[in-house]
Amino acid sequence: MRPLCLAALLISTAAGLLAQAGAPPAPGRTTPLFDGKTLAGWEGDATVWRVEDGAITGGVITAAQKTNQFLASTREFSDFILRFQIKLTGTEGFVNSGMQIRSQRKPDSTEMIGYQCDYGDPEWWGGIYDESRRDKVLAAADMKTLGPAIRRGEWNDYVIRAQGRRITTWINGVMGVDYTETDASIPQTGKLGLQLHSGGKAIVQLKNISIEVLRSEEHTSELQSRFGISYAV
């Protein structure tokens, strides 16, 4: 490999890693996942999920949610950058939400199985929880850093980057967690799913949802090895 090509490759790789671990990546070629009017491309309990004021909306303030509910995408995704705005309101009970990624519906249940990029007090914001699988927090955000950026009860910008076995979250431009999966048996593809957690009188809303499909880190490494070239990932 020529020295200039090697230098360009190293700079490109370093820039990509910096963007992932620091500020959220700038938008590339994105595809909208919500038309602002209907739930086309999504499926869930019609008594829970609807479109109000141009936003996907779930739950009510007047009654506590009895079971976890999820509005799931009809498509599956592997490596991507997901961007959306989310608002969670409620003051009674466990007021919590989150976005499932690389997940599946649990048979004969309202649950989903997979990674959840969490959202809610006291310290769930931006963390990753393994929903209905290992049932534990995989990575928790540093709330001393992330906390001041949270606009409780208002719209917040959420970015999730999933590439290879690495998942990074940002809320309002501040990184939540940078997690790498070490268990090779855990699937790295699946559906998205907006959660409305049980036990709270709450409403969750979602809008301006878009996805940027990425090539996997493994495929990128293969191209670099075979052809000595790199491209934006």
Short mmCIF file of C-alpha atoms in Angstrom, two decimals:
data_model
loop_
_atom_site.label_atom_id
_atom_site.label_comp_id
_atom_site.label_asym_id
_atom_site.label_seq_id
_atom_site.Cartn_x
_atom_site.Cartn_y
_atom_site.Cartn_z
CA MET A 1 0.00 0.00 0.00
CA ARG A 2 1.36 3.45 -0.88
CA PRO A 3 2.25 5.71 2.09
CA LEU A 4 -0.33 8.33 1.10
CA CYS A 5 -3.07 5.70 0.81
CA LEU A 6 -2.11 4.28 4.20
CA ALA A 7 -2.16 7.75 5.75
CA ALA A 8 -5.60 8.46 4.25
CA LEU A 9 -6.88 5.14 5.57
CA LEU A 10 -5.59 5.87 9.09
CA ILE A 11 -7.10 9.36 9.06
CA SER A 12 -10.45 8.03 7.81
CA THR A 13 -10.52 5.29 10.44
CA ALA A 14 -9.54 7.67 13.25
CA ALA A 15 -12.16 10.20 12.18
CA GLY A 16 -14.84 7.51 12.13
CA LEU A 17 -13.94 6.29 15.61
CA LEU A 18 -13.82 9.84 16.97
CA ALA A 19 -17.25 10.63 15.52
CA GLN A 20 -18.69 7.50 17.07
CA ALA A 21 -17.19 7.96 20.53
CA GLY A 22 -17.50 11.76 20.74
CA ALA A 23 -20.16 13.87 19.09
CA PRO A 24 -22.91 12.11 17.11
CA PRO A 25 -22.12 11.56 13.43
CA ALA A 26 -23.38 14.07 10.89
CA PRO A 27 -26.38 12.82 8.87
CA GLY A 28 -25.61 10.98 5.65
CA ARG A 29 -28.04 9.32 3.27
CA THR A 30 -31.09 8.83 5.49
CA THR A 31 -34.49 7.22 4.96
CA PRO A 32 -37.57 8.39 6.89
CA LEU A 33 -39.37 5.71 8.92
CA PHE A 34 -42.51 7.70 9.72
CA ASP A 35 -44.73 9.64 7.31
CA GLY A 36 -46.15 11.90 10.02
CA LYS A 37 -49.71 10.73 9.38
CA THR A 38 -50.02 6.94 9.71
CA LEU A 39 -48.35 3.97 11.38
CA ALA A 40 -47.34 2.50 8.02
CA GLY A 41 -44.18 0.44 8.49
CA TRP A 42 -44.97 -0.19 12.16
CA GLU A 43 -47.15 -2.68 14.02
CA GLY A 44 -48.56 -2.75 17.54
CA ASP A 45 -51.70 -2.70 19.69
CA ALA A 46 -54.08 -0.19 18.11
CA THR A 47 -55.63 0.53 21.51
CA VAL A 48 -52.25 1.84 22.70
CA TRP A 49 -50.58 3.36 19.63
CA ARG A 50 -51.85 6.16 17.37
CA VAL A 51 -50.73 9.30 15.54
CA GLU A 52 -51.43 12.64 17.24
CA ASP A 53 -50.16 16.09 16.23
CA GLY A 54 -47.82 14.58 13.67
CA ALA A 55 -46.17 12.22 16.17
CA ILE A 56 -46.38 8.52 16.97
CA THR A 57 -48.13 8.46 20.35
CA GLY A 58 -48.63 5.75 22.95
CA GLY A 59 -50.34 5.67 26.34
CA VAL A 60 -52.58 8.00 28.33
CA ILE A 61 -52.05 10.18 31.38
CA THR A 62 -55.32 9.10 33.01
CA ALA A 63 -54.53 5.39 33.46
CA ALA A 64 -51.45 3.35 34.29
CA GLN A 65 -50.14 1.02 31.61
CA LYS A 66 -50.72 -2.56 32.76
CA THR A 67 -48.14 -4.31 30.55
CA ASN A 68 -45.09 -3.29 28.59
CA GLN A 69 -46.14 -2.32 25.07
CA PHE A 70 -44.04 -1.96 21.94
CA LEU A 71 -44.65 -0.47 18.54
CA ALA A 72 -42.35 -2.53 16.32
CA SER A 73 -40.99 -1.86 12.86
CA THR A 74 -42.07 -4.30 10.16
CA ARG A 75 -38.52 -4.28 8.76
CA GLU A 76 -35.32 -5.57 10.30
CA PHE A 77 -32.01 -3.72 10.41
CA SER A 78 -28.43 -4.69 11.26
CA ASP A 79 -25.92 -1.83 10.99
CA PHE A 80 -27.34 1.68 11.06
CA ILE A 81 -27.58 5.14 12.54
CA LEU A 82 -31.07 5.82 13.89
CA ARG A 83 -32.18 9.39 14.60
CA PHE A 84 -35.43 10.51 16.18
CA GLN A 85 -37.04 13.00 18.51
CA ILE A 86 -38.78 11.64 21.59
CA LYS A 87 -40.93 13.12 24.35
CA LEU A 88 -42.04 11.34 27.52
CA THR A 89 -44.60 12.90 29.85
CA GLY A 90 -46.09 11.60 33.10
CA THR A 91 -45.72 12.09 36.81
CA GLU A 92 -47.26 9.02 38.44
CA GLY A 93 -45.77 5.53 38.62
CA PHE A 94 -42.81 4.26 36.60
CA VAL A 95 -42.57 6.70 33.69
CA ASN A 96 -40.15 5.09 31.25
CA SER A 97 -39.63 4.39 27.57
CA GLY A 98 -36.87 3.37 25.20
CA MET A 99 -36.05 2.21 21.69
CA GLN A 100 -35.52 -1.46 20.96
CA ILE A 101 -32.92 -2.27 18.32
CA ARG A 102 -31.89 -5.60 16.81
CA SER A 103 -34.93 -7.08 18.54
CA GLN A 104 -37.76 -9.56 17.96
CA ARG A 105 -41.31 -9.98 19.22
CA LYS A 106 -41.58 -12.43 22.11
CA PRO A 107 -44.10 -15.14 21.12
CA ASP A 108 -47.50 -14.93 22.83
CA SER A 109 -46.49 -11.78 24.70
CA THR A 110 -46.55 -8.00 24.44
CA GLU A 111 -42.78 -8.01 25.05
CA MET A 112 -39.82 -7.65 22.70
CA ILE A 113 -36.47 -9.39 23.07
CA GLY A 114 -33.25 -7.49 22.49
CA TYR A 115 -31.27 -4.36 23.13
CA GLN A 116 -33.15 -1.37 24.50
CA CYS A 117 -31.65 2.10 24.33
CA ASP A 118 -33.33 3.46 27.42
CA TYR A 119 -35.11 6.70 28.23
CA GLY A 120 -36.38 7.90 31.60
CA ASP A 121 -35.67 8.83 35.22
CA PRO A 122 -33.91 8.41 37.46
CA GLU A 123 -30.79 7.24 35.58
CA TRP A 124 -32.04 5.19 32.60
CA TRP A 125 -31.33 7.89 30.02
CA GLY A 126 -29.06 6.78 27.17
CA GLY A 127 -28.23 3.43 28.75
CA ILE A 128 -28.58 -0.02 27.18
CA TYR A 129 -30.77 -2.68 28.80
CA ASP A 130 -31.10 -6.25 27.52
CA GLU A 131 -34.89 -6.60 27.41
CA SER A 132 -36.44 -10.04 28.08
CA ARG A 133 -33.11 -11.80 27.40
CA ARG A 134 -30.38 -11.25 29.98
CA ASP A 135 -32.66 -8.77 31.80
CA LYS A 136 -29.89 -6.50 32.99
CA VAL A 137 -28.26 -3.15 32.30
CA LEU A 138 -25.45 -3.67 29.80
CA ALA A 139 -24.17 -0.11 29.95
CA ALA A 140 -25.23 2.92 32.01
CA ALA A 141 -24.66 6.55 31.12
CA ASP A 142 -22.66 8.94 33.28
CA MET A 143 -25.54 11.14 34.44
CA LYS A 144 -23.16 13.83 35.70
CA THR A 145 -22.30 14.39 32.04
CA LEU A 146 -25.56 13.48 30.32
CA GLY A 147 -28.03 14.74 32.93
CA PRO A 148 -27.67 18.47 32.25
CA ALA A 149 -28.48 17.89 28.56
CA ILE A 150 -31.83 16.19 29.24
CA ARG A 151 -34.99 18.25 28.67
CA ARG A 152 -37.51 16.39 30.83
CA GLY A 153 -41.08 16.48 29.56
CA GLU A 154 -39.95 18.06 26.28
CA TRP A 155 -38.67 16.88 22.91
CA ASN A 156 -35.15 15.41 22.95
CA ASP A 157 -32.93 14.39 20.05
CA TYR A 158 -31.79 10.76 20.28
CA VAL A 159 -29.14 9.16 18.06
CA ILE A 160 -28.24 5.46 18.09
CA ARG A 161 -25.37 4.02 16.10
CA ALA A 162 -25.19 0.22 15.81
CA GLN A 163 -22.29 -1.13 13.79
CA GLY A 164 -20.79 -4.54 14.15
CA ARG A 165 -20.99 -5.39 17.84
CA ARG A 166 -20.70 -1.78 18.95
CA ILE A 167 -23.67 0.38 20.00
CA THR A 168 -23.35 4.07 20.85
CA THR A 169 -26.08 6.42 22.07
CA TRP A 170 -26.38 10.20 22.21
CA ILE A 171 -29.10 12.46 23.62
CA ASN A 172 -29.09 16.10 22.56
CA GLY A 173 -25.55 15.71 21.25
CA VAL A 174 -24.11 14.25 24.46
CA MET A 175 -22.92 10.65 24.45
CA GLY A 176 -24.80 8.25 26.69
CA VAL A 177 -22.88 4.98 26.33
CA ASP A 178 -20.41 3.29 23.99
CA TYR A 179 -20.99 -0.45 24.37
CA THR A 180 -19.37 -3.43 22.64
CA GLU A 181 -21.07 -6.82 22.79
CA THR A 182 -18.73 -9.63 23.87
CA ASP A 183 -21.16 -12.55 23.56
CA ALA A 184 -20.88 -13.89 20.01
CA SER A 185 -24.19 -15.74 20.33
CA ILE A 186 -26.25 -12.53 20.59
CA PRO A 187 -27.96 -11.67 17.26
CA GLN A 188 -26.92 -8.40 15.69
CA THR A 189 -29.96 -7.87 13.50
CA GLY A 190 -33.66 -7.36 14.18
CA LYS A 191 -36.55 -4.94 14.46
CA LEU A 192 -36.84 -1.54 16.04
CA GLY A 193 -39.45 -0.99 18.74
CA LEU A 194 -40.70 1.99 20.71
CA GLN A 195 -41.51 1.00 24.30
CA LEU A 196 -44.19 2.23 26.66
CA HIS A 197 -43.26 0.76 30.03
CA SER A 198 -45.83 -0.71 32.38
CA GLY A 199 -46.68 0.83 35.75
CA GLY A 200 -46.89 4.49 34.84
CA LYS A 201 -49.49 7.01 33.79
CA ALA A 202 -47.49 8.21 30.83
CA ILE A 203 -47.49 9.25 27.19
CA VAL A 204 -44.53 8.69 24.88
CA GLN A 205 -44.25 10.41 21.50
CA LEU A 206 -41.87 9.99 18.59
CA LYS A 207 -41.29 12.05 15.44
CA ASN A 208 -38.70 12.87 12.77
CA ILE A 209 -37.52 9.25 12.68
CA SER A 210 -34.89 8.39 10.09
CA ILE A 211 -32.35 5.64 9.52
CA GLU A 212 -29.02 5.56 7.75
CA VAL A 213 -28.00 2.04 6.79
CA LEU A 214 -24.29 1.31 7.29
CA ARG A 215 -21.95 -1.34 6.05
CA SER A 216 -20.70 -3.61 8.79
CA GLU A 217 -17.26 -3.16 10.30
CA GLU A 218 -16.45 -6.72 9.24
CA HIS A 219 -17.24 -5.94 5.58
CA THR A 220 -15.22 -2.71 5.78
CA SER A 221 -12.21 -4.57 7.16
CA GLU A 222 -12.48 -7.15 4.38
CA LEU A 223 -12.42 -4.47 1.68
CA GLN A 224 -9.50 -2.71 3.31
CA SER A 225 -7.58 -5.99 3.50
CA ARG A 226 -8.34 -7.11 -0.05
CA PHE A 227 -8.12 -3.83 -1.93
CA GLY A 228 -6.22 -1.43 0.33
CA ILE A 229 -9.04 1.10 0.21
CA SER A 230 -11.43 2.61 2.70
CA TYR A 231 -14.75 4.41 2.55
CA ALA A 232 -16.99 6.22 4.98
CA VAL A 233 -18.75 3.90 7.40
#
